[in-house]
CSV table of C-alpha atoms in Angstrom, one decimal:
chain,number,residue,atom,x,y,z
J,1,MET,CA,1.8,-2.2,-2.3
J,2,HIS,CA,-0.6,-2.5,-5.2
J,3,LEU,CA,0.1,-5.5,-7.5
J,4,ALA,CA,-1.8,-4.9,-10.7
J,5,LYS,CA,-2.5,-7.0,-13.8
J,6,PHE,CA,-4.2,-5.6,-16.9
J,7,PHE,CA,-6.3,-7.6,-19.5
J,8,HIS,CA,-7.4,-6.8,-23.0
J,9,ARG,CA,-10.0,-8.7,-25.1
J,10,PRO,CA,-10.1,-7.9,-28.8
J,11,PRO,CA,-12.0,-6.5,-30.4
J,12,GLY,CA,-13.4,-3.7,-28.4
J,13,ASP,CA,-12.3,-1.8,-25.4
J,14,ASP,CA,-13.8,-3.9,-22.6
J,15,ASP,CA,-10.4,-4.0,-20.8
J,16,ARG,CA,-10.0,-4.9,-17.2
J,17,GLU,CA,-7.5,-4.3,-14.3
J,18,LEU,CA,-7.2,-6.7,-11.3
J,19,MET,CA,-5.3,-5.5,-8.2
J,20,LEU,CA,-4.0,-7.5,-5.3
J,21,ILE,CA,-3.4,-5.3,-2.2
J,22,PRO,CA,-1.6,-7.0,0.6
J,23,GLY,CA,-2.1,-5.7,4.2
J,24,ARG,CA,-3.9,-6.3,7.4
J,25,ASP,CA,-7.1,-6.7,5.4
J,26,SER,CA,-5.9,-7.8,2.0
J,27,MET,CA,-8.0,-6.8,-0.9
J,28,VAL,CA,-8.7,-7.9,-4.5
J,29,ILE,CA,-10.2,-5.1,-6.7
J,30,GLY,CA,-11.3,-5.3,-10.3
J,31,VAL,CA,-11.6,-2.2,-12.4
J,32,HIS,CA,-13.2,-1.5,-15.9
J,33,MET,CA,-10.6,0.2,-18.1
J,34,ASN,CA,-11.4,3.0,-20.5
J,35,TRP,CA,-14.5,3.6,-18.4
J,36,LYS,CA,-16.8,6.4,-19.7
J,37,GLY,CA,-19.5,6.3,-17.0
J,38,ASP,CA,-19.7,7.6,-13.5
J,39,PRO,CA,-16.1,7.5,-12.0
J,40,ASP,CA,-17.4,5.9,-8.8
J,41,SER,CA,-18.9,3.0,-10.7
J,42,ASN,CA,-15.9,1.7,-12.6
J,43,GLU,CA,-15.2,-1.3,-10.3
J,44,PHE,CA,-16.6,-4.8,-11.1
J,45,LEU,CA,-15.0,-6.4,-8.1
J,46,ARG,CA,-14.0,-5.4,-4.5
J,47,LYS,CA,-13.5,-8.0,-1.8
J,48,THR,CA,-11.6,-7.9,1.5
J,49,PHE,CA,-9.9,-11.0,3.0
J,50,SER,CA,-8.8,-11.8,6.5
J,51,GLY,CA,-5.4,-13.1,5.2
J,52,ILE,CA,-3.1,-12.7,2.3
J,53,ALA,CA,-3.2,-16.4,1.4
J,54,ASP,CA,-7.0,-16.2,0.7
J,55,ALA,CA,-6.6,-13.0,-1.2
J,56,ALA,CA,-3.8,-14.5,-3.4
J,57,SER,CA,-5.9,-17.5,-4.2
J,58,ALA,CA,-8.9,-15.4,-5.2
J,59,PHE,CA,-6.6,-13.1,-7.2
J,60,ARG,CA,-5.2,-16.1,-9.2
J,61,ARG,CA,-8.8,-17.4,-9.7
J,62,HIS,CA,-10.0,-14.1,-11.1
J,63,VAL,CA,-7.0,-14.0,-13.4
J,64,ALA,CA,-7.9,-17.5,-14.7
J,65,ASP,CA,-11.5,-16.5,-15.2
J,66,LEU,CA,-10.6,-13.5,-17.4
J,67,VAL,CA,-8.1,-15.6,-19.5
J,68,ALA,CA,-10.9,-18.3,-20.0
J,69,ALA,CA,-13.2,-15.5,-21.1
J,70,GLY,CA,-10.8,-14.5,-23.9
J,71,TYR,CA,-8.8,-11.8,-22.2
J,72,VAL,CA,-5.0,-11.5,-22.7
J,73,GLU,CA,-2.8,-10.1,-20.0
J,74,THR,CA,-0.9,-7.0,-21.1
J,75,SER,CA,2.6,-5.8,-20.2
J,76,HIS,CA,1.3,-2.7,-18.2
J,77,THR,CA,2.1,-2.6,-14.5
J,78,ASN,CA,1.2,0.9,-13.3
J,79,TYR,CA,-1.8,0.4,-11.0
J,80,THR,CA,-3.0,4.0,-11.5
J,81,LEU,CA,-3.5,3.4,-15.3
J,82,ARG,CA,-7.1,3.7,-16.3
J,83,ASP,CA,-6.9,3.6,-20.2
J,84,LEU,CA,-5.3,0.9,-22.4
J,85,PRO,CA,-4.4,1.5,-26.1
J,86,PRO,CA,-6.2,-0.4,-28.8
J,87,ASP,CA,-3.6,-3.2,-29.3
J,88,PRO,CA,-1.5,-3.4,-26.1
J,89,GLU,CA,1.6,-5.6,-25.9
J,90,THR,CA,1.1,-9.0,-24.4
J,91,LYS,CA,3.1,-9.7,-21.1
J,92,PRO,CA,5.9,-12.3,-21.6
J,93,ASP,CA,5.7,-15.5,-19.8
J,94,TRP,CA,8.9,-14.8,-17.8
J,95,GLN,CA,7.3,-11.6,-16.4
J,96,LYS,CA,4.1,-13.6,-15.4
J,97,GLY,CA,6.5,-16.0,-13.7
J,98,LEU,CA,8.1,-13.1,-11.7
J,99,ASP,CA,4.5,-12.0,-10.7
J,100,GLU,CA,3.8,-15.4,-9.4
J,101,LEU,CA,7.1,-15.4,-7.5
J,102,MET,CA,6.1,-12.2,-5.8
J,103,ILE,CA,2.7,-13.6,-4.8
J,104,LEU,CA,4.3,-16.7,-3.4
J,105,ALA,CA,6.6,-14.5,-1.3
J,106,LEU,CA,3.6,-13.0,0.2
J,107,ALA,CA,1.5,-16.0,0.8
J,108,ALA,CA,3.5,-19.3,0.4
J,109,PRO,CA,6.1,-21.4,2.2
J,110,MET,CA,9.7,-20.9,1.2
J,111,ASP,CA,9.9,-24.4,-0.6
J,112,GLU,CA,7.2,-23.3,-3.0
J,113,GLN,CA,9.1,-20.0,-3.6
J,114,ALA,CA,12.3,-22.1,-4.2
J,115,ARG,CA,10.5,-24.2,-6.9
J,116,GLN,CA,9.3,-21.0,-8.7
J,117,LEU,CA,12.9,-19.6,-8.6
J,118,GLU,CA,14.1,-22.8,-10.1
J,119,ALA,CA,11.4,-22.7,-12.8
J,120,LEU,CA,12.6,-19.2,-13.8
J,121,ARG,CA,16.2,-20.1,-14.2
J,122,GLY,CA,17.4,-19.9,-17.8
J,123,THR,CA,14.8,-17.2,-18.6
J,124,PRO,CA,15.3,-13.4,-18.7
J,125,ALA,CA,13.8,-13.3,-15.2
J,126,GLU,CA,17.0,-14.6,-13.5
J,127,HIS,CA,18.8,-11.4,-14.5
J,128,GLU,CA,16.2,-9.0,-12.9
J,129,PRO,CA,16.9,-7.4,-9.5
J,130,LEU,CA,13.5,-8.7,-8.3
J,131,TYR,CA,14.5,-12.2,-9.0
J,132,LEU,CA,18.0,-11.8,-7.4
J,133,TRP,CA,16.4,-10.3,-4.3
J,134,HIS,CA,14.1,-13.4,-4.0
J,135,ALA,CA,17.0,-15.6,-4.6
J,136,ALA,CA,18.9,-13.9,-1.7
J,137,ARG,CA,15.8,-14.2,0.5
J,138,ARG,CA,15.6,-17.9,-0.2
J,139,SER,CA,19.4,-18.3,0.5
J,140,SER,CA,19.0,-16.5,3.8
J,141,SER,CA,15.9,-18.5,4.8
J,142,ALA,CA,17.6,-21.8,3.9
J,143,GLY,CA,20.5,-21.1,6.2
J,144,ASP,CA,23.0,-21.1,3.3
J,145,ASP,CA,26.5,-19.6,3.8
J,146,ALA,CA,26.0,-16.0,4.6
J,147,ALA,CA,28.5,-15.0,2.0
J,148,ARG,CA,26.3,-16.5,-0.7
J,149,THR,CA,23.3,-14.4,0.5
J,150,VAL,CA,25.6,-11.3,0.5
J,151,ARG,CA,26.6,-12.0,-3.1
J,152,LEU,CA,23.1,-12.5,-4.4
J,153,ALA,CA,21.9,-9.3,-2.5
J,154,GLU,CA,24.9,-7.3,-3.8
J,155,GLN,CA,24.1,-8.6,-7.4
J,156,ALA,CA,20.5,-7.4,-7.0
J,157,ARG,CA,21.6,-4.0,-5.8
J,158,ASP,CA,24.3,-3.6,-8.4
J,159,THR,CA,22.0,-4.7,-11.2
J,160,LEU,CA,19.4,-2.2,-10.2
J,161,LEU,CA,22.0,0.7,-10.0
J,162,ALA,CA,23.5,-0.3,-13.3
J,163,ARG,CA,20.1,-0.4,-15.1
J,164,ARG,CA,19.3,3.0,-13.5
J,165,ALA,CA,22.6,4.6,-14.5
J,166,ALA,CA,22.2,3.3,-18.1
J,167,GLY,CA,18.6,4.5,-18.3
J,168,GLN,CA,17.6,0.8,-19.0
J,169,PRO,CA,14.3,-0.6,-17.5
J,170,HIS,CA,14.0,-3.4,-15.0
J,171,TYR,CA,10.9,-5.6,-14.3
J,172,ALA,CA,9.6,-5.5,-10.8
J,173,TRP,CA,5.8,-5.8,-11.5
J,174,SER,CA,4.0,-2.9,-9.7
J,175,ILE,CA,6.7,-2.4,-7.0
J,176,TYR,CA,8.2,1.0,-7.0
J,177,GLU,CA,11.9,1.1,-7.6
J,178,GLY,CA,12.6,2.8,-4.3
J,179,ASP,CA,10.6,0.2,-2.4
J,180,LEU,CA,12.5,-2.7,-4.1
J,181,GLU,CA,15.9,-1.0,-3.6
J,182,GLY,CA,15.0,-0.5,0.1
J,183,ARG,CA,14.1,-4.2,0.5
J,184,ILE,CA,17.3,-5.3,-1.2
J,185,LEU,CA,19.5,-3.1,1.0
J,186,GLU,CA,17.8,-4.1,4.2
J,187,LEU,CA,18.3,-7.8,3.3
J,188,LEU,CA,22.0,-7.0,2.3
J,189,SER,CA,22.7,-5.3,5.7
J,190,ASP,CA,21.3,-8.3,7.6
J,191,ALA,CA,23.4,-10.7,5.5
J,192,GLN,CA,26.6,-8.7,5.9
J,193,LEU,CA,26.1,-8.8,9.7
J,194,GLU,CA,25.5,-12.5,9.6
J,195,ALA,CA,28.6,-12.9,7.5
J,196,GLY,CA,30.7,-11.2,10.3
J,197,ASN,CA,31.1,-7.8,8.6
J,198,PRO,CA,29.4,-5.2,10.8
J,199,ASP,CA,31.2,-2.3,9.1
J,200,ALA,CA,29.7,-3.2,5.8
J,201,ALA,CA,26.3,-3.8,7.5
J,202,LEU,CA,26.4,-0.4,9.0
J,203,LYS,CA,27.4,1.3,5.8
J,204,THR,CA,24.5,-0.3,4.0
J,205,ILE,CA,21.9,0.5,6.5
J,206,GLU,CA,23.1,4.1,6.9
J,207,HIS,CA,22.8,4.5,3.2
J,208,LEU,CA,19.3,3.0,3.3
J,209,CYS,CA,18.4,5.4,6.2
J,210,LYS,CA,19.3,8.3,3.9
J,211,VAL,CA,17.5,7.1,0.7
J,212,ALA,CA,14.5,5.4,2.2
J,213,PRO,CA,14.3,5.9,6.0
J,214,ASP,CA,11.6,4.3,8.1
J,215,GLN,CA,11.3,3.6,11.9
J,216,GLU,CA,12.4,0.0,11.7
J,217,ARG,CA,15.5,0.8,9.7
J,218,ILE,CA,16.5,3.6,12.0
J,219,ILE,CA,16.1,1.2,14.9
J,220,LYS,CA,18.3,-1.3,13.1
J,221,ARG,CA,21.0,1.3,12.7
J,222,ALA,CA,20.8,2.2,16.3
J,223,GLU,CA,21.1,-1.4,17.3
J,224,LEU,CA,24.1,-1.8,15.1
J,225,LEU,CA,25.8,1.2,16.6
J,226,CYS,CA,25.2,0.0,20.2
J,227,GLY,CA,26.2,-3.6,19.5
J,228,TYR,CA,29.3,-3.0,17.4
J,229,PHE,CA,30.4,0.6,17.5
J,230,PRO,CA,30.6,1.8,21.2
J,231,GLU,CA,32.4,4.9,20.2
J,232,ARG,CA,29.2,5.9,18.3
J,233,GLN,CA,26.6,4.8,20.9
J,234,GLU,CA,25.5,8.4,21.5
J,235,GLU,CA,24.1,8.5,18.0
J,236,ALA,CA,21.9,5.6,18.9
J,237,PHE,CA,20.8,7.4,22.1
J,238,ASP,CA,20.0,10.5,19.9
J,239,ASP,CA,17.6,8.3,17.8
J,240,ALA,CA,16.0,6.8,21.0
J,241,TYR,CA,15.6,10.1,22.5
J,242,GLN,CA,13.9,11.5,19.4
J,243,TRP,CA,11.7,8.5,18.4
J,244,SER,CA,11.1,6.4,21.4
J,245,ARG,CA,7.5,7.6,21.6
J,246,PHE,CA,6.8,5.3,18.6
J,247,GLY,CA,8.3,2.3,20.3
J,248,GLY,CA,11.1,-0.1,19.5
J,249,TYR,CA,13.8,1.5,21.4
J,250,GLU,CA,13.3,-0.2,24.8
J,251,ASP,CA,16.5,-2.2,24.7
J,252,ILE,CA,18.6,0.7,23.8
J,253,MET,CA,17.1,2.9,26.5
J,254,ALA,CA,17.9,0.2,29.0
J,255,LEU,CA,21.6,0.3,28.3
J,256,PRO,CA,24.0,1.8,30.9
J,257,GLY,CA,24.6,5.4,30.0
J,258,TYR,CA,21.2,6.2,28.4
J,259,ALA,CA,19.8,7.7,31.6
J,260,GLU,CA,22.8,9.9,32.0
J,261,TYR,CA,22.5,10.9,28.3
J,262,GLU,CA,18.7,11.7,28.7
J,263,ALA,CA,19.4,13.9,31.8
J,264,ARG,CA,22.2,15.7,30.0
J,265,ARG,CA,19.9,16.5,27.0
J,266,LYS,CA,17.2,17.8,29.2
J,267,ALA,CA,19.7,20.0,31.1
J,268,THR,CA,21.2,21.7,28.0
J,269,LYS,CA,18.7,24.5,27.7
J,270,SER,CA,21.5,27.1,27.2
J,271,ALA,CA,23.5,25.1,24.7
J,272,LYS,CA,23.6,26.2,21.1
J,273,GLY,CA,21.6,23.1,20.2
J,274,TRP,CA,23.6,22.0,17.1
J,275,ARG,CA,26.8,20.4,16.0
J,276,TRP,CA,28.4,18.9,12.9
J,277,LYS,CA,28.7,15.1,12.4
J,278,ARG,CA,31.9,14.2,10.8
J,279,GLY,CA,31.3,14.0,7.1
J,280,THR,CA,33.1,13.0,3.9
J,281,PRO,CA,34.8,16.0,2.2
J,282,ALA,CA,34.5,16.1,-1.6
J,283,SER,CA,37.4,16.2,-3.9
J,284,LYS,CA,37.9,18.8,-6.6
J,285,THR,CA,37.2,16.1,-9.1
J,286,ASP,CA,33.9,15.3,-7.4
J,287,VAL,CA,32.9,19.0,-7.5
J,288,SER,CA,33.9,19.4,-11.1
J,289,ALA,CA,31.9,16.3,-12.1
J,290,ALA,CA,28.8,17.7,-10.3
J,291,GLU,CA,29.2,21.0,-12.1
J,292,GLU,CA,29.5,19.3,-15.4
J,293,ALA,CA,26.3,17.3,-14.7
J,294,LEU,CA,24.4,20.5,-13.7
J,295,GLY,CA,26.0,22.6,-16.6
J,296,VAL,CA,27.1,25.4,-14.3
J,297,ARG,CA,29.8,26.5,-11.8
J,298,LEU,CA,28.7,26.2,-8.2
J,299,PRO,CA,29.1,29.3,-6.0
J,300,ASP,CA,32.4,29.6,-4.2
J,301,ASP,CA,30.9,29.5,-0.7
J,302,TYR,CA,29.1,26.2,-1.5
J,303,ARG,CA,32.1,24.8,-3.3
J,304,ASN,CA,34.3,25.5,-0.3
J,305,PHE,CA,31.6,23.8,1.9
J,306,LEU,CA,31.8,20.7,-0.3
J,307,LEU,CA,35.6,20.6,-0.2
J,308,LYS,CA,35.5,21.0,3.6
J,309,ARG,CA,32.6,18.9,4.7
J,310,GLY,CA,31.1,17.3,1.6
J,311,GLU,CA,28.3,14.8,2.5
J,312,ALA,CA,27.7,15.9,6.0
J,313,GLU,CA,25.0,16.2,8.7
J,314,LEU,CA,24.1,19.2,10.8
J,315,LEU,CA,22.8,17.6,14.1
J,316,VAL,CA,20.1,19.6,15.9
J,317,ARG,CA,19.9,18.6,19.5
J,318,LEU,CA,17.3,20.5,21.7
J,319,PRO,CA,16.2,19.5,25.1
J,320,GLU,CA,12.9,18.0,23.9
J,321,SER,CA,13.5,17.3,20.3
J,322,SER,CA,16.1,16.4,17.6
J,323,SER,CA,16.7,16.5,13.9
J,324,GLU,CA,19.3,16.3,11.3
J,325,LEU,CA,20.1,18.4,8.1
J,326,ARG,CA,21.7,16.1,5.6
J,327,PHE,CA,23.9,17.7,3.0
J,328,TYR,CA,24.1,15.8,-0.3
J,329,ALA,CA,27.3,14.5,-1.8
J,330,PRO,CA,28.2,16.4,-5.1
J,331,GLY,CA,27.3,13.2,-7.1
J,332,GLU,CA,23.7,13.4,-5.8
J,333,LEU,CA,23.0,17.0,-6.9
J,334,ALA,CA,21.8,16.4,-10.4
J,335,THR,CA,19.5,13.5,-9.3
J,336,GLN,CA,18.0,15.5,-6.5
J,337,GLN,CA,17.4,18.5,-8.9
J,338,ARG,CA,15.5,16.1,-11.2
J,339,ASN,CA,13.4,14.7,-8.4
J,340,VAL,CA,12.2,18.2,-7.4
J,341,LEU,CA,11.4,19.2,-11.0
J,342,ASP,CA,9.5,16.0,-11.5
J,343,PHE,CA,7.5,16.6,-8.2
J,344,ILE,CA,6.7,20.3,-9.2
J,345,ALA,CA,5.6,19.4,-12.7
J,346,HIS,CA,4.3,16.2,-14.2
J,347,SER,CA,4.6,17.1,-17.8
J,348,GLU,CA,6.6,19.4,-20.1
J,349,ASP,CA,3.6,21.8,-20.5
J,350,GLU,CA,3.3,22.0,-16.7
J,351,LEU,CA,7.1,22.5,-16.3
J,352,GLU,CA,7.0,25.5,-18.7
J,353,GLU,CA,4.1,26.9,-16.8
J,354,ALA,CA,6.0,26.4,-13.5
J,355,CYS,CA,9.2,28.0,-14.9
J,356,ALA,CA,7.2,31.1,-15.9
J,357,TYR,CA,5.6,31.3,-12.5
J,358,PHE,CA,8.9,31.0,-10.6
J,359,ARG,CA,10.5,33.7,-12.9
J,360,LYS,CA,7.7,36.1,-12.4
J,361,GLU,CA,7.1,35.4,-8.6
J,362,TYR,CA,10.6,35.0,-7.4
J,363,GLY,CA,12.9,36.2,-10.2
J,364,VAL,CA,14.7,32.8,-10.4
J,365,SER,CA,15.1,30.0,-13.0
J,366,LEU,CA,13.3,26.9,-11.7
J,367,LYS,CA,15.6,24.7,-13.7
J,368,HIS,CA,18.6,26.3,-11.9
J,369,LEU,CA,17.4,25.6,-8.4
J,370,VAL,CA,19.5,22.8,-6.9
J,371,PRO,CA,18.6,21.0,-3.7
J,372,VAL,CA,21.7,20.9,-1.5
J,373,ALA,CA,20.3,19.6,1.9
J,374,GLU,CA,17.2,18.1,3.4
J,375,PRO,CA,16.0,17.7,7.0
J,376,SER,CA,15.7,14.1,8.1
J,377,GLN,CA,12.3,12.4,7.3
J,378,LEU,CA,10.8,15.6,6.0
J,379,SER,CA,9.7,16.4,2.4
J,380,ARG,CA,11.5,19.7,2.2
J,381,CYS,CA,14.9,20.9,1.2
J,382,LEU,CA,17.4,23.8,0.9
J,383,LEU,CA,17.6,25.1,-2.6
J,384,LEU,CA,20.6,26.9,-4.2
J,385,HIS,CA,20.0,29.1,-7.3
J,386,VAL,CA,22.8,28.6,-9.8
J,387,GLU,CA,21.7,30.6,-12.8
J,388,PRO,CA,24.3,33.3,-13.8
J,389,GLY,CA,23.0,36.8,-13.0
J,390,GLU,CA,22.1,38.9,-10.1
J,391,ARG,CA,20.3,36.2,-8.2
J,392,TYR,CA,23.2,33.7,-8.6
J,393,GLY,CA,24.0,31.9,-5.3
J,394,GLN,CA,20.7,32.8,-3.4
J,395,CYS,CA,19.2,30.2,-1.2
J,396,PHE,CA,15.6,29.2,-0.4
J,397,GLN,CA,13.7,26.8,1.7
J,398,TRP,CA,11.2,24.5,-0.2
J,399,ASP,CA,8.5,22.1,1.0
J,400,HIS,CA,6.5,19.5,-1.0
J,401,ASP,CA,3.3,20.8,0.5
J,402,GLY,CA,3.8,24.1,-1.1
J,403,ALA,CA,5.5,22.9,-4.3
J,404,TRP,CA,5.3,26.3,-6.1
J,405,GLU,CA,6.5,28.3,-3.2
J,406,LEU,CA,9.9,29.5,-2.1
J,407,GLU,CA,10.5,30.7,1.5
J,408,GLN,CA,13.3,32.2,3.7
J,409,GLU,CA,15.2,33.8,0.8
J,410,GLN,CA,18.9,34.4,1.7
J,411,PRO,CA,21.6,36.1,-0.5
J,412,SER,CA,24.1,33.2,-0.3
J,413,PHE,CA,24.5,29.7,0.9
J,414,GLU,CA,26.9,30.8,3.7
J,415,ILE,CA,24.4,33.3,5.0
J,416,ALA,CA,21.5,30.8,4.7
J,417,LEU,CA,23.5,28.2,6.8
J,418,LYS,CA,24.4,30.9,9.4
J,419,ALA,CA,20.7,31.9,9.6
J,420,LEU,CA,19.8,28.3,10.3
J,421,THR,CA,22.5,27.8,13.0
J,422,ASP,CA,21.8,31.1,14.6
J,423,GLY,CA,18.1,30.4,14.6
J,424,ILE,CA,18.7,27.0,16.3
J,425,ALA,CA,20.8,28.6,19.0
J,426,GLN,CA,18.3,31.4,19.6
J,427,ARG,CA,15.3,28.9,19.4
J,428,ASP,CA,13.9,31.0,16.6
J,429,SER,CA,10.5,29.5,15.7
J,430,THR,CA,10.8,30.4,12.0
J,431,GLN,CA,14.1,28.6,11.6
J,432,LEU,CA,13.2,25.7,13.7
J,433,ALA,CA,10.0,25.3,11.6
J,434,PHE,CA,12.3,24.1,8.8
J,435,PHE,CA,13.1,21.1,10.9
J,436,ASP,CA,9.5,20.6,12.1
J,437,LEU,CA,10.6,21.5,15.6
């Protein structure tokens, strides 16, 4: 996390950036903006601290020094920014107040955070997802009724989703939207469990493990399954078997039944190695809405898959390793397509260049490649080509590390899926490589 403030002092272009970087060795870094000299000499400050509290105090002190020297804090938040315009917009006080709330959350007792929350009531800050998340954190820490914490966390989540759907901005300082959403959902799941609703807690943490997985969240999901859903305990054993080398699964591995599960996994060398996890079939209305958002009709074999399985997972269970191939719900397709395009090209000019390259190299329209599935915790996906014409319905594998490359071309979704499952059963190294197995 990089928490950045930007400062402008008129006239002239001697603008500054200050960054607070929390971590094991927290840092405060100062950068000259609009720097014309040696790129390696643009810093005017870099100091490491043994604790976040000392770093936060130093950060505030340097902010005050800049203001005293005639600098005005601007509304910018992107810590990678290196040039400010001549007359940047001044940051509103309520946004500065949210910044301070975030610093307090990193380095101060909860009673100080509570006072800052109260100070921001009645300002635009109290309607922001960041504020609502902190309010939910304070509610949980204070031991309030768990239902209140759930309401606040749900309000934070719903506000963020509503702003996203409407294309409206929210203010979260330099915190990435996905990072903030993950923190909100993690807190919500904990609060739902505290409120006696394990079904809701599991639903929330499972969604979080799809949109922003990490080791701690996957462990939380496994613990929920073992504690409240004995009929799904084997899914937790799957996780422990796959990820125990990173730690955190000791309690799950000590449960009755895990040793038998582990022995069974190691003995299944002749098994096909894959199975379907029960999914949520899509409705015809869901599919039609996805087609409207994409502006095309989806190929029949893929439409049938959505109607039969919908948002589903293909579980890969080999003797020494595991993975999952998650198939997106129809409502996710347009967003996933936009995400891939944004990763491949960072500007309209680059996008047009990429489109020309994909047309020449692979004979496909980049803007008609739709991600339909992704292996768990890997930056790659299965792409379906939906441009009408002779290459309509073809499938490809794609990886972030080779963003302008398509691999494993197949004539249809159905054939691509069969190639994957047959490859798993035959332990084909080419197909297993898609799962990093």
